[in-house]
Short mmCIF file of C-alpha atoms (C1' of nucleotides) in Angstrom, two decimals:
data_model
loop_
_atom_site.label_atom_id
_atom_site.label_comp_id
_atom_site.label_asym_id
_atom_site.label_seq_id
_atom_site.Cartn_x
_atom_site.Cartn_y
_atom_site.Cartn_z
CA UNK A 1 -11.40 -14.29 8.55
CA UNK A 2 -14.43 -12.02 8.43
CA UNK A 3 -16.38 -14.19 6.04
CA UNK A 4 -15.90 -17.13 8.35
CA UNK A 5 -17.06 -15.05 11.33
CA UNK A 6 -20.10 -13.81 9.46
CA UNK A 7 -21.05 -17.38 8.54
CA UNK A 8 -20.59 -18.62 12.09
CA UNK A 9 -22.63 -15.67 13.33
CA UNK A 10 -25.50 -16.46 11.00
CA UNK A 11 -25.43 -20.09 12.04
CA UNK A 12 -25.40 -19.03 15.69
CA UNK A 13 -28.32 -16.66 15.22
CA UNK A 14 -30.47 -18.78 12.94
CA UNK A 15 -29.72 -22.39 13.73
CA UNK A 16 -28.96 -24.95 11.00
CA UNK A 17 -29.03 -23.27 7.60
CA UNK A 18 -28.20 -24.17 4.02
CA UNK A 19 -25.58 -22.39 1.94
CA UNK A 20 -28.35 -21.22 -0.33
CA UNK A 21 -30.24 -19.55 2.52
CA UNK A 22 -27.05 -18.10 3.97
CA UNK A 23 -26.33 -16.56 0.58
CA UNK A 24 -29.70 -14.84 0.76
CA UNK A 25 -28.80 -13.30 4.12
CA UNK A 26 -25.53 -12.05 2.69
CA UNK A 27 -27.58 -10.45 -0.04
CA UNK A 28 -30.03 -8.90 2.45
CA UNK A 29 -29.23 -7.48 5.88
CA UNK A 30 -25.59 -8.52 5.82
CA UNK A 31 -25.00 -6.83 2.46
CA UNK A 32 -24.55 -3.50 4.30
CA UNK A 33 -21.79 -4.93 6.39
CA UNK A 34 -20.12 -7.90 4.77
CA UNK A 35 -21.47 -8.89 1.36
CA UNK A 36 -20.63 -12.29 -0.13
CA UNK A 37 -21.65 -14.42 -3.10
CA UNK A 38 -22.54 -18.07 -3.17
CA UNK A 39 -19.33 -18.80 -5.05
CA UNK A 40 -17.44 -17.73 -1.98
CA UNK A 41 -19.86 -19.11 0.58
CA UNK A 42 -19.98 -22.73 -0.55
CA UNK A 43 -16.21 -23.27 -0.45
CA UNK A 44 -15.98 -21.50 2.91
CA UNK A 45 -18.70 -23.74 4.35
CA UNK A 46 -16.71 -26.74 3.20
CA UNK A 47 -13.66 -25.37 5.01
CA UNK A 48 -15.77 -24.70 8.09
CA UNK A 49 -16.77 -28.35 8.10
CA UNK A 50 -13.20 -29.47 7.48
CA UNK A 51 -12.03 -27.41 10.47
CA UNK A 52 -14.76 -28.74 12.73
CA UNK A 53 -16.48 -25.39 13.14
CA UNK A 54 -19.65 -26.67 11.53
CA UNK A 55 -21.14 -29.98 10.48
CA UNK A 56 -23.59 -31.05 7.82
CA UNK A 57 -26.59 -32.00 9.87
CA UNK A 58 -28.91 -33.08 7.06
CA UNK A 59 -28.95 -33.45 3.35
CA UNK A 60 -32.38 -32.46 2.12
CA UNK A 61 -33.92 -32.70 -1.31
CA UNK A 62 -32.14 -31.23 -4.34
CA UNK A 63 -28.79 -31.75 -2.63
CA UNK A 64 -29.61 -29.15 0.01
CA UNK A 65 -27.14 -29.29 2.90
CA UNK A 66 -28.01 -27.98 6.34
CA UNK A 67 -24.95 -26.73 8.17
CA UNK A 68 -24.97 -26.62 11.94
CA UNK A 69 -22.60 -24.78 14.27
CA UNK A 70 -20.40 -27.04 16.43
CA UNK A 71 -19.30 -26.15 19.98
CA UNK A 72 -15.79 -25.51 18.58
CA UNK A 73 -17.27 -23.13 16.03
CA UNK A 74 -19.23 -21.35 18.72
CA UNK A 75 -16.08 -20.97 20.84
CA UNK A 76 -14.17 -19.62 17.90
CA UNK A 77 -16.91 -17.06 17.22
CA UNK A 78 -17.17 -16.02 20.88
CA UNK A 79 -13.43 -15.59 21.14
CA UNK A 80 -13.34 -13.38 18.05
CA UNK A 81 -16.20 -11.24 19.36
CA UNK A 82 -14.55 -10.81 22.76
CA UNK A 83 -11.18 -9.67 21.44
CA UNK A 84 -11.57 -6.20 19.94
CA UNK A 85 -9.34 -5.31 17.04
CA UNK A 86 -8.23 -1.74 17.83
CA UNK A 87 -8.16 -0.79 14.11
CA UNK A 88 -10.83 -2.69 12.24
CA UNK A 89 -11.01 -2.10 8.48
CA UNK A 90 -13.80 -0.32 6.67
CA UNK A 91 -14.10 -0.15 2.93
CA UNK A 92 -17.06 1.82 1.66
CA UNK A 93 -17.52 2.88 -1.92
CA UNK A 94 -20.55 4.98 -1.00
CA UNK A 95 -18.68 6.91 1.68
CA UNK A 96 -15.82 7.44 -0.74
CA UNK A 97 -18.27 9.03 -3.13
CA UNK A 98 -19.80 11.21 -0.40
CA UNK A 99 -16.30 12.11 0.68
CA UNK A 100 -15.50 13.42 -2.79
CA UNK A 101 -18.81 14.94 -3.89
CA UNK A 102 -17.90 18.39 -2.51
CA UNK A 103 -15.12 18.49 -5.14
CA UNK A 104 -17.72 19.07 -7.83
CA UNK A 105 -18.87 22.60 -8.65
CA UNK A 106 -21.61 23.72 -6.23
CA UNK A 107 -24.41 23.75 -8.82
CA UNK A 108 -23.69 20.06 -9.50
CA UNK A 109 -22.75 18.97 -5.99
CA UNK A 110 -25.79 20.38 -4.23
CA UNK A 111 -28.44 18.46 -6.23
CA UNK A 112 -26.39 15.28 -5.99
CA UNK A 113 -26.10 15.70 -2.22
CA UNK A 114 -29.86 16.27 -1.97
CA UNK A 115 -30.47 13.17 -4.07
CA UNK A 116 -28.20 11.16 -1.79
CA UNK A 117 -29.97 12.58 1.23
CA UNK A 118 -33.33 11.33 0.02
CA UNK A 119 -31.91 7.96 -1.01
CA UNK A 120 -30.52 7.45 2.48
CA UNK A 121 -33.72 8.75 4.05
CA UNK A 122 -35.61 6.15 2.05
CA UNK A 123 -33.23 3.38 3.01
CA UNK A 124 -33.54 4.39 6.65
CA UNK A 125 -37.33 4.37 6.33
CA UNK A 126 -37.41 0.87 4.81
CA UNK A 127 -35.01 -0.55 7.38
CA UNK A 128 -36.91 1.11 10.23
CA UNK A 129 -40.09 -0.57 9.01
CA UNK A 130 -38.30 -3.93 8.94
CA UNK A 131 -36.93 -3.30 12.41
CA UNK A 132 -40.31 -2.35 13.83
CA UNK A 133 -42.00 -5.35 12.27
CA UNK A 134 -39.90 -7.47 14.62
CA UNK A 135 -40.61 -6.34 18.13
CA UNK A 136 -37.62 -5.39 20.28
CA UNK A 137 -36.11 -8.70 21.36
CA UNK A 138 -36.61 -10.06 24.83
CA UNK A 139 -33.84 -12.53 24.21
CA UNK A 140 -30.76 -10.66 23.05
CA UNK A 141 -29.26 -11.51 19.68
CA UNK A 142 -32.44 -13.03 18.43
CA UNK A 143 -34.11 -11.82 15.28
CA UNK A 144 -31.82 -9.00 14.18
CA UNK A 145 -33.62 -6.08 15.77
CA UNK A 146 -30.40 -4.52 17.03
CA UNK A 147 -28.70 -5.01 13.68
CA UNK A 148 -31.53 -3.26 11.87
CA UNK A 149 -31.44 -0.47 14.44
CA UNK A 150 -27.74 0.04 13.77
CA UNK A 151 -28.44 0.28 10.05
CA UNK A 152 -31.19 2.85 10.61
CA UNK A 153 -28.90 5.00 12.72
CA UNK A 154 -26.13 4.84 10.14
CA UNK A 155 -28.39 5.74 7.25
CA UNK A 156 -29.91 8.58 9.23
CA UNK A 157 -26.51 9.99 10.12
CA UNK A 158 -25.50 10.00 6.46
CA UNK A 159 -28.75 11.63 5.42
CA UNK A 160 -28.21 14.35 8.01
CA UNK A 161 -24.68 14.94 6.77
CA UNK A 162 -25.75 15.17 3.14
CA UNK A 163 -28.49 17.65 3.99
CA UNK A 164 -26.24 19.78 6.19
CA UNK A 165 -23.49 19.75 3.58
CA UNK A 166 -25.83 20.72 0.75
CA UNK A 167 -27.21 23.55 2.90
CA UNK A 168 -23.75 24.71 3.75
CA UNK A 169 -22.47 24.73 0.19
CA UNK A 170 -25.60 26.50 -0.95
CA UNK A 171 -25.07 29.22 1.61
CA UNK A 172 -21.54 29.94 0.37
CA UNK A 173 -20.86 33.09 -1.62
CA UNK A 174 -20.36 32.20 -5.30
CA UNK A 175 -16.75 32.33 -6.26
CA UNK A 176 -15.51 32.13 -9.84
CA UNK A 177 -13.44 29.03 -9.31
CA UNK A 178 -16.16 26.42 -9.69
CA UNK A 179 -14.88 24.23 -6.95
CA UNK A 180 -11.99 23.06 -9.12
CA UNK A 181 -8.81 22.62 -7.14
CA UNK B 1 -12.07 1.09 -9.62
CA UNK B 2 -12.42 2.67 -6.21
CA UNK B 3 -8.70 2.92 -5.56
CA UNK B 4 -8.30 4.79 -8.81
CA UNK B 5 -11.14 7.15 -7.90
CA UNK B 6 -9.70 7.76 -4.46
CA UNK B 7 -6.32 8.62 -5.98
CA UNK B 8 -7.83 10.95 -8.56
CA UNK B 9 -9.89 12.57 -5.80
CA UNK B 10 -6.83 13.21 -3.68
CA UNK B 11 -4.98 14.67 -6.65
CA UNK B 12 -8.00 16.86 -7.42
CA UNK B 13 -8.24 18.07 -3.84
CA UNK B 14 -4.57 18.54 -3.09
CA UNK B 15 -2.85 19.35 -6.37
CA UNK B 16 0.32 17.54 -7.48
CA UNK B 17 1.30 14.94 -4.89
CA UNK B 18 3.84 12.16 -4.56
CA UNK B 19 2.93 8.53 -4.05
CA UNK B 20 4.57 8.70 -0.68
CA UNK B 21 2.37 11.57 0.47
CA UNK B 22 -0.73 9.97 -1.03
CA UNK B 23 0.05 6.85 0.97
CA UNK B 24 0.01 8.98 4.12
CA UNK B 25 -3.47 10.25 3.29
CA UNK B 26 -4.67 6.70 2.78
CA UNK B 27 -3.33 5.97 6.20
CA UNK B 28 -5.04 8.98 7.75
CA UNK B 29 -8.45 10.41 6.89
CA UNK B 30 -9.04 8.03 3.99
CA UNK B 31 -8.33 5.00 6.14
CA UNK B 32 -11.94 5.13 7.43
CA UNK B 33 -13.29 4.91 3.93
CA UNK B 34 -10.85 3.33 1.52
CA UNK B 35 -7.57 2.20 3.05
CA UNK B 36 -4.60 1.37 0.81
CA UNK B 37 -0.90 0.59 1.16
CA UNK B 38 1.98 1.99 -0.80
CA UNK B 39 2.46 -1.38 -2.46
CA UNK B 40 -0.90 -0.91 -4.11
CA UNK B 41 -0.63 2.84 -4.66
CA UNK B 42 2.62 2.95 -6.62
CA UNK B 43 1.51 0.47 -9.30
CA UNK B 44 -1.88 2.16 -9.58
CA UNK B 45 -0.23 5.56 -10.08
CA UNK B 46 1.83 4.04 -12.87
CA UNK B 47 -1.38 2.77 -14.49
CA UNK B 48 -2.98 6.19 -14.02
CA UNK B 49 -0.08 7.71 -15.94
CA UNK B 50 -0.27 4.99 -18.60
CA UNK B 51 -3.97 5.70 -19.08
CA UNK B 52 -3.45 9.44 -19.31
CA UNK B 53 -5.36 10.21 -16.13
CA UNK B 54 -2.31 11.67 -14.46
CA UNK B 55 1.19 12.75 -15.41
CA UNK B 56 4.49 12.96 -13.61
CA UNK B 57 5.01 16.66 -13.33
CA UNK B 58 8.36 16.66 -11.54
CA UNK B 59 10.92 14.29 -10.24
CA UNK B 60 12.29 15.66 -7.01
CA UNK B 61 15.20 14.51 -4.91
CA UNK B 62 15.40 10.91 -3.72
CA UNK B 63 13.41 9.81 -6.77
CA UNK B 64 10.30 11.57 -5.53
CA UNK B 65 7.67 11.79 -8.29
CA UNK B 66 4.96 14.42 -8.25
CA UNK B 67 1.81 13.19 -9.95
CA UNK B 68 -0.61 15.71 -11.40
CA UNK B 69 -4.21 15.18 -12.50
CA UNK B 70 -4.80 15.56 -16.26
CA UNK B 71 -8.05 16.95 -17.73
CA UNK B 72 -8.92 13.41 -18.83
CA UNK B 73 -8.42 12.21 -15.27
CA UNK B 74 -10.58 15.01 -13.96
CA UNK B 75 -13.34 14.13 -16.44
CA UNK B 76 -13.16 10.50 -15.45
CA UNK B 77 -13.47 11.44 -11.78
CA UNK B 78 -16.36 13.85 -12.38
CA UNK B 79 -18.23 11.28 -14.42
CA UNK B 80 -17.86 8.67 -11.71
CA UNK B 81 -19.07 11.11 -9.05
CA UNK B 82 -22.09 12.12 -11.12
CA UNK B 83 -23.32 8.63 -11.83
CA UNK B 84 -24.64 7.12 -8.61
CA UNK B 85 -24.30 3.40 -8.15
CA UNK B 86 -27.66 2.36 -6.67
CA UNK B 87 -26.03 -0.40 -4.60
CA UNK B 88 -22.54 0.63 -3.56
CA UNK B 89 -20.52 -1.89 -1.57
CA UNK B 90 -19.63 -1.56 2.08
CA UNK B 91 -17.33 -3.94 3.89
CA UNK B 92 -16.85 -3.19 7.55
CA UNK B 93 -15.26 -5.56 9.98
CA UNK B 94 -16.16 -3.32 12.90
CA UNK B 95 -19.85 -3.19 11.98
CA UNK B 96 -19.83 -6.95 11.54
CA UNK B 97 -18.59 -7.26 15.09
CA UNK B 98 -21.20 -4.81 16.41
CA UNK B 99 -23.80 -6.68 14.41
CA UNK B 100 -22.93 -9.92 16.19
CA UNK B 101 -22.10 -8.72 19.71
CA UNK B 102 -25.69 -9.18 20.95
CA UNK B 103 -25.23 -12.92 20.36
CA UNK B 104 -23.03 -13.12 23.44
CA UNK B 105 -24.58 -13.67 26.87
CA UNK B 106 -25.80 -10.36 28.36
CA UNK B 107 -23.20 -10.22 31.12
CA UNK B 108 -20.46 -10.35 28.46
CA UNK B 109 -22.18 -8.33 25.75
CA UNK B 110 -23.07 -5.33 27.87
CA UNK B 111 -19.52 -4.46 29.00
CA UNK B 112 -18.21 -5.00 25.46
CA UNK B 113 -20.90 -2.70 24.08
CA UNK B 114 -20.03 -0.05 26.66
CA UNK B 115 -16.36 -0.38 25.77
CA UNK B 116 -17.19 0.06 22.08
CA UNK B 117 -19.37 3.05 22.92
CA UNK B 118 -16.49 4.82 24.64
CA UNK B 119 -14.05 3.89 21.86
CA UNK B 120 -16.34 5.42 19.26
CA UNK B 121 -17.00 8.43 21.48
CA UNK B 122 -13.25 8.96 21.69
CA UNK B 123 -12.81 8.58 17.93
CA UNK B 124 -15.62 11.06 17.36
CA UNK B 125 -13.98 13.47 19.79
CA UNK B 126 -10.60 13.28 18.05
CA UNK B 127 -12.07 13.68 14.59
CA UNK B 128 -14.26 16.57 15.73
CA UNK B 129 -11.15 18.34 17.03
CA UNK B 130 -9.46 17.81 13.65
CA UNK B 131 -12.53 19.08 11.87
CA UNK B 132 -12.80 22.18 14.01
CA UNK B 133 -9.12 22.97 13.60
CA UNK B 134 -9.83 23.57 9.95
CA UNK B 135 -12.51 26.22 9.71
CA UNK B 136 -15.62 25.39 7.67
CA UNK B 137 -14.56 25.81 4.05
CA UNK B 138 -15.51 28.85 2.03
CA UNK B 139 -14.50 27.00 -1.11
CA UNK B 140 -16.28 23.66 -1.27
CA UNK B 141 -14.16 20.55 -1.41
CA UNK B 142 -11.14 22.21 0.06
CA UNK B 143 -9.43 20.96 3.16
CA UNK B 144 -11.57 18.00 4.13
CA UNK B 145 -13.89 19.69 6.58
CA UNK B 146 -16.96 17.94 5.17
CA UNK B 147 -15.19 14.60 5.15
CA UNK B 148 -14.24 14.95 8.80
CA UNK B 149 -17.80 16.01 9.62
CA UNK B 150 -19.12 12.85 7.97
CA UNK B 151 -16.75 10.77 10.06
CA UNK B 152 -17.85 12.48 13.26
CA UNK B 153 -21.51 11.83 12.49
CA UNK B 154 -20.84 8.18 11.72
CA UNK B 155 -18.87 7.59 14.88
CA UNK B 156 -21.47 9.36 16.96
CA UNK B 157 -24.28 7.28 15.48
CA UNK B 158 -22.45 4.08 16.33
CA UNK B 159 -21.71 5.27 19.84
CA UNK B 160 -25.38 6.06 20.35
CA UNK B 161 -26.38 2.62 19.08
CA UNK B 162 -23.92 0.85 21.34
CA UNK B 163 -25.15 2.77 24.36
CA UNK B 164 -28.83 2.24 23.56
CA UNK B 165 -28.25 -1.45 22.89
CA UNK B 166 -26.33 -1.98 26.12
CA UNK B 167 -29.08 -0.18 28.04
CA UNK B 168 -31.73 -2.24 26.36
CA UNK B 169 -30.06 -5.59 27.03
CA UNK B 170 -29.41 -4.58 30.61
CA UNK B 171 -33.09 -3.81 31.13
CA UNK B 172 -34.15 -7.27 29.94
CA UNK B 173 -35.42 -9.81 32.47
CA UNK B 174 -32.78 -12.49 33.01
CA UNK B 175 -33.65 -15.69 31.26
CA UNK B 176 -31.79 -18.92 31.76
CA UNK B 177 -30.76 -19.31 28.17
CA UNK B 178 -27.65 -17.10 28.23
CA UNK B 179 -28.24 -15.67 24.83
CA UNK B 180 -27.14 -18.92 23.23
CA UNK B 181 -29.31 -19.91 20.27
"C1'" DA C 1 29.96 5.48 10.70
"C1'" DA C 2 25.32 4.24 12.23
"C1'" DC C 3 20.73 5.16 12.14
"C1'" DC C 4 16.45 7.17 10.82
"C1'" DT C 5 13.20 8.88 7.51
"C1'" DC C 6 12.06 9.57 2.76
"C1'" DA C 7 10.82 7.36 -1.36
"C1'" DT C 8 9.85 3.86 -4.68
"C1'" DG C 9 9.25 -0.47 -6.22
"C1'" DT C 10 8.33 -6.06 -6.80
"C1'" DA C 11 6.63 -10.84 -5.57
"C1'" DA C 12 3.86 -14.28 -3.36
"C1'" DC C 13 -0.18 -15.19 -1.43
"C1'" DG C 14 -5.02 -14.89 -0.04
"C1'" DG C 15 -9.63 -13.14 -0.53
"C1'" DG C 16 -13.45 -11.65 -3.62
"C1'" DT C 17 -15.97 -11.19 -8.22
"C1'" DT C 18 -17.63 -12.77 -12.54
"C1'" DA C 19 -18.67 -16.25 -15.38
"C1'" DC C 20 -19.33 -20.98 -16.36
"C1'" DA C 21 -21.60 -25.35 -15.37
"C1'" DT C 22 -24.95 -28.74 -13.76
"C1'" DG C 23 -28.92 -30.99 -12.05
"C1'" DA C 24 -33.33 -31.44 -9.13
"C1'" DT C 25 -37.96 -29.85 -8.04
"C1'" DT C 26 -41.92 -26.90 -8.62
"C1'" DT C 27 -45.20 -24.20 -11.34
"C1'" DC C 28 -47.81 -23.19 -15.45
"C1'" DG D 1 -43.00 -30.27 -21.37
"C1'" DA D 2 -41.19 -25.53 -20.80
"C1'" DA D 3 -39.83 -22.29 -17.69
"C1'" DA D 4 -38.69 -20.68 -13.24
"C1'" DT D 5 -36.58 -21.47 -8.94
"C1'" DC D 6 -33.83 -24.16 -5.79
"C1'" DA D 7 -29.35 -25.70 -4.86
"C1'" DT D 8 -24.49 -26.53 -5.26
"C1'" DG D 9 -20.24 -26.28 -7.16
"C1'" DT D 10 -15.60 -24.77 -10.07
"C1'" DA D 11 -12.27 -21.67 -12.72
"C1'" DA D 12 -10.17 -17.47 -14.23
"C1'" DC D 13 -9.29 -13.19 -13.08
"C1'" DC D 14 -8.74 -8.98 -10.30
"C1'" DC D 15 -7.84 -6.62 -6.11
"C1'" DG D 16 -5.53 -6.19 -1.64
"C1'" DT D 17 -2.07 -7.63 1.97
"C1'" DT D 18 2.34 -8.98 3.69
"C1'" DA D 19 6.90 -9.33 3.04
"C1'" DC D 20 11.01 -8.48 0.60
"C1'" DA D 21 14.26 -5.22 -1.52
"C1'" DT D 22 16.81 -1.05 -2.55
"C1'" DG D 23 18.76 3.40 -2.38
"C1'" DA D 24 19.02 8.59 -1.33
"C1'" DG D 25 19.40 12.13 2.07
"C1'" DG D 26 19.47 13.88 6.74
"C1'" DT D 27 20.82 13.44 11.90
"C1'" DT D 28 23.80 12.17 15.84
#
DNA sequence: AACCTCATGTAACGGGTTACATGATTTC
DNA sequence: GAAATCATGTAACCCGTTACATGAGGTT
């Protein structure tokens, strides 16, 4: 379901869009939330059209197809957004790694945590620049300012955790057990 | 790969464990990072044993099998933790929803954002209590304090975003366009 | 005896990734 | 005219979810 929602959302936010351009969004801002490849996007767009949630508005050059959201698609999207799933699923390989890094011996874990901290700081910096390039929206939902702001806050929180955790491990008295077990 | 890593990590952190008990962890703290069901865990544990990354140390009553990490499994885990993937994948249905909420008309979006803010505040509160019940570890990697702390920071960041976004939308001058487009 | 929890497994299906495949247009 | 980019699609495989299935041991 989520891929469908993400596609409808992009069509709602950006107007008529081709599969090719949607794929670029899924490789950019959306990649931090719900990544997808063109091989998945094209078939899903076809299903969207079959279900009446989108229509092909134009066929441009090179076989380019512009998909447009239908009222039914918009309703479907709105309904999904209104009804909160109490236990939505998260699957994050990066958090899994952060989760487990403290298992390594301190002299290995600390530098890795510091490296992660600066990677996330950098990602936050880049996203913040993107966010600030767009000015804060005066029509809500337009132009992805809020989405970028969410990303910045997430990256910053992770950077803070990595720094605090590295500091904390570093401050521990050395034991002989090397963090094994 | 990630399921395997998560299993090895849990075996590294908790010593010999049964599939049944591992499944409970994947339903608890790990559910925010890498959820998994027993139907996926049991076959993967069998593969782990087949690949020499874990062994069945004991068979208890009721067919209970205690899996133990082997040195090869530990090496495999360490190697994975040391080598950072520059673009690790995240898939989060909840963030997707937050991402798209500002598409709704302000009078709908603002209450939903406030509801999300209090849900995340509550989640942060619960996790913080769990974290503080365990004291900060004096052996790194033990007892999941760092993991819980990461969760708290994430939830808090999202709550802050939802609040700030609701405030921001609320402060906008009313336009006639209802956030559609 | 009935019921609950512990404990492990399998099978069918759906969603996602990687790789394969093709052709049109633009740029050098 | 060669190469890069635009643009769409399909197929095989892997991973994850839901549902089905079974039995042991403890509780009332």
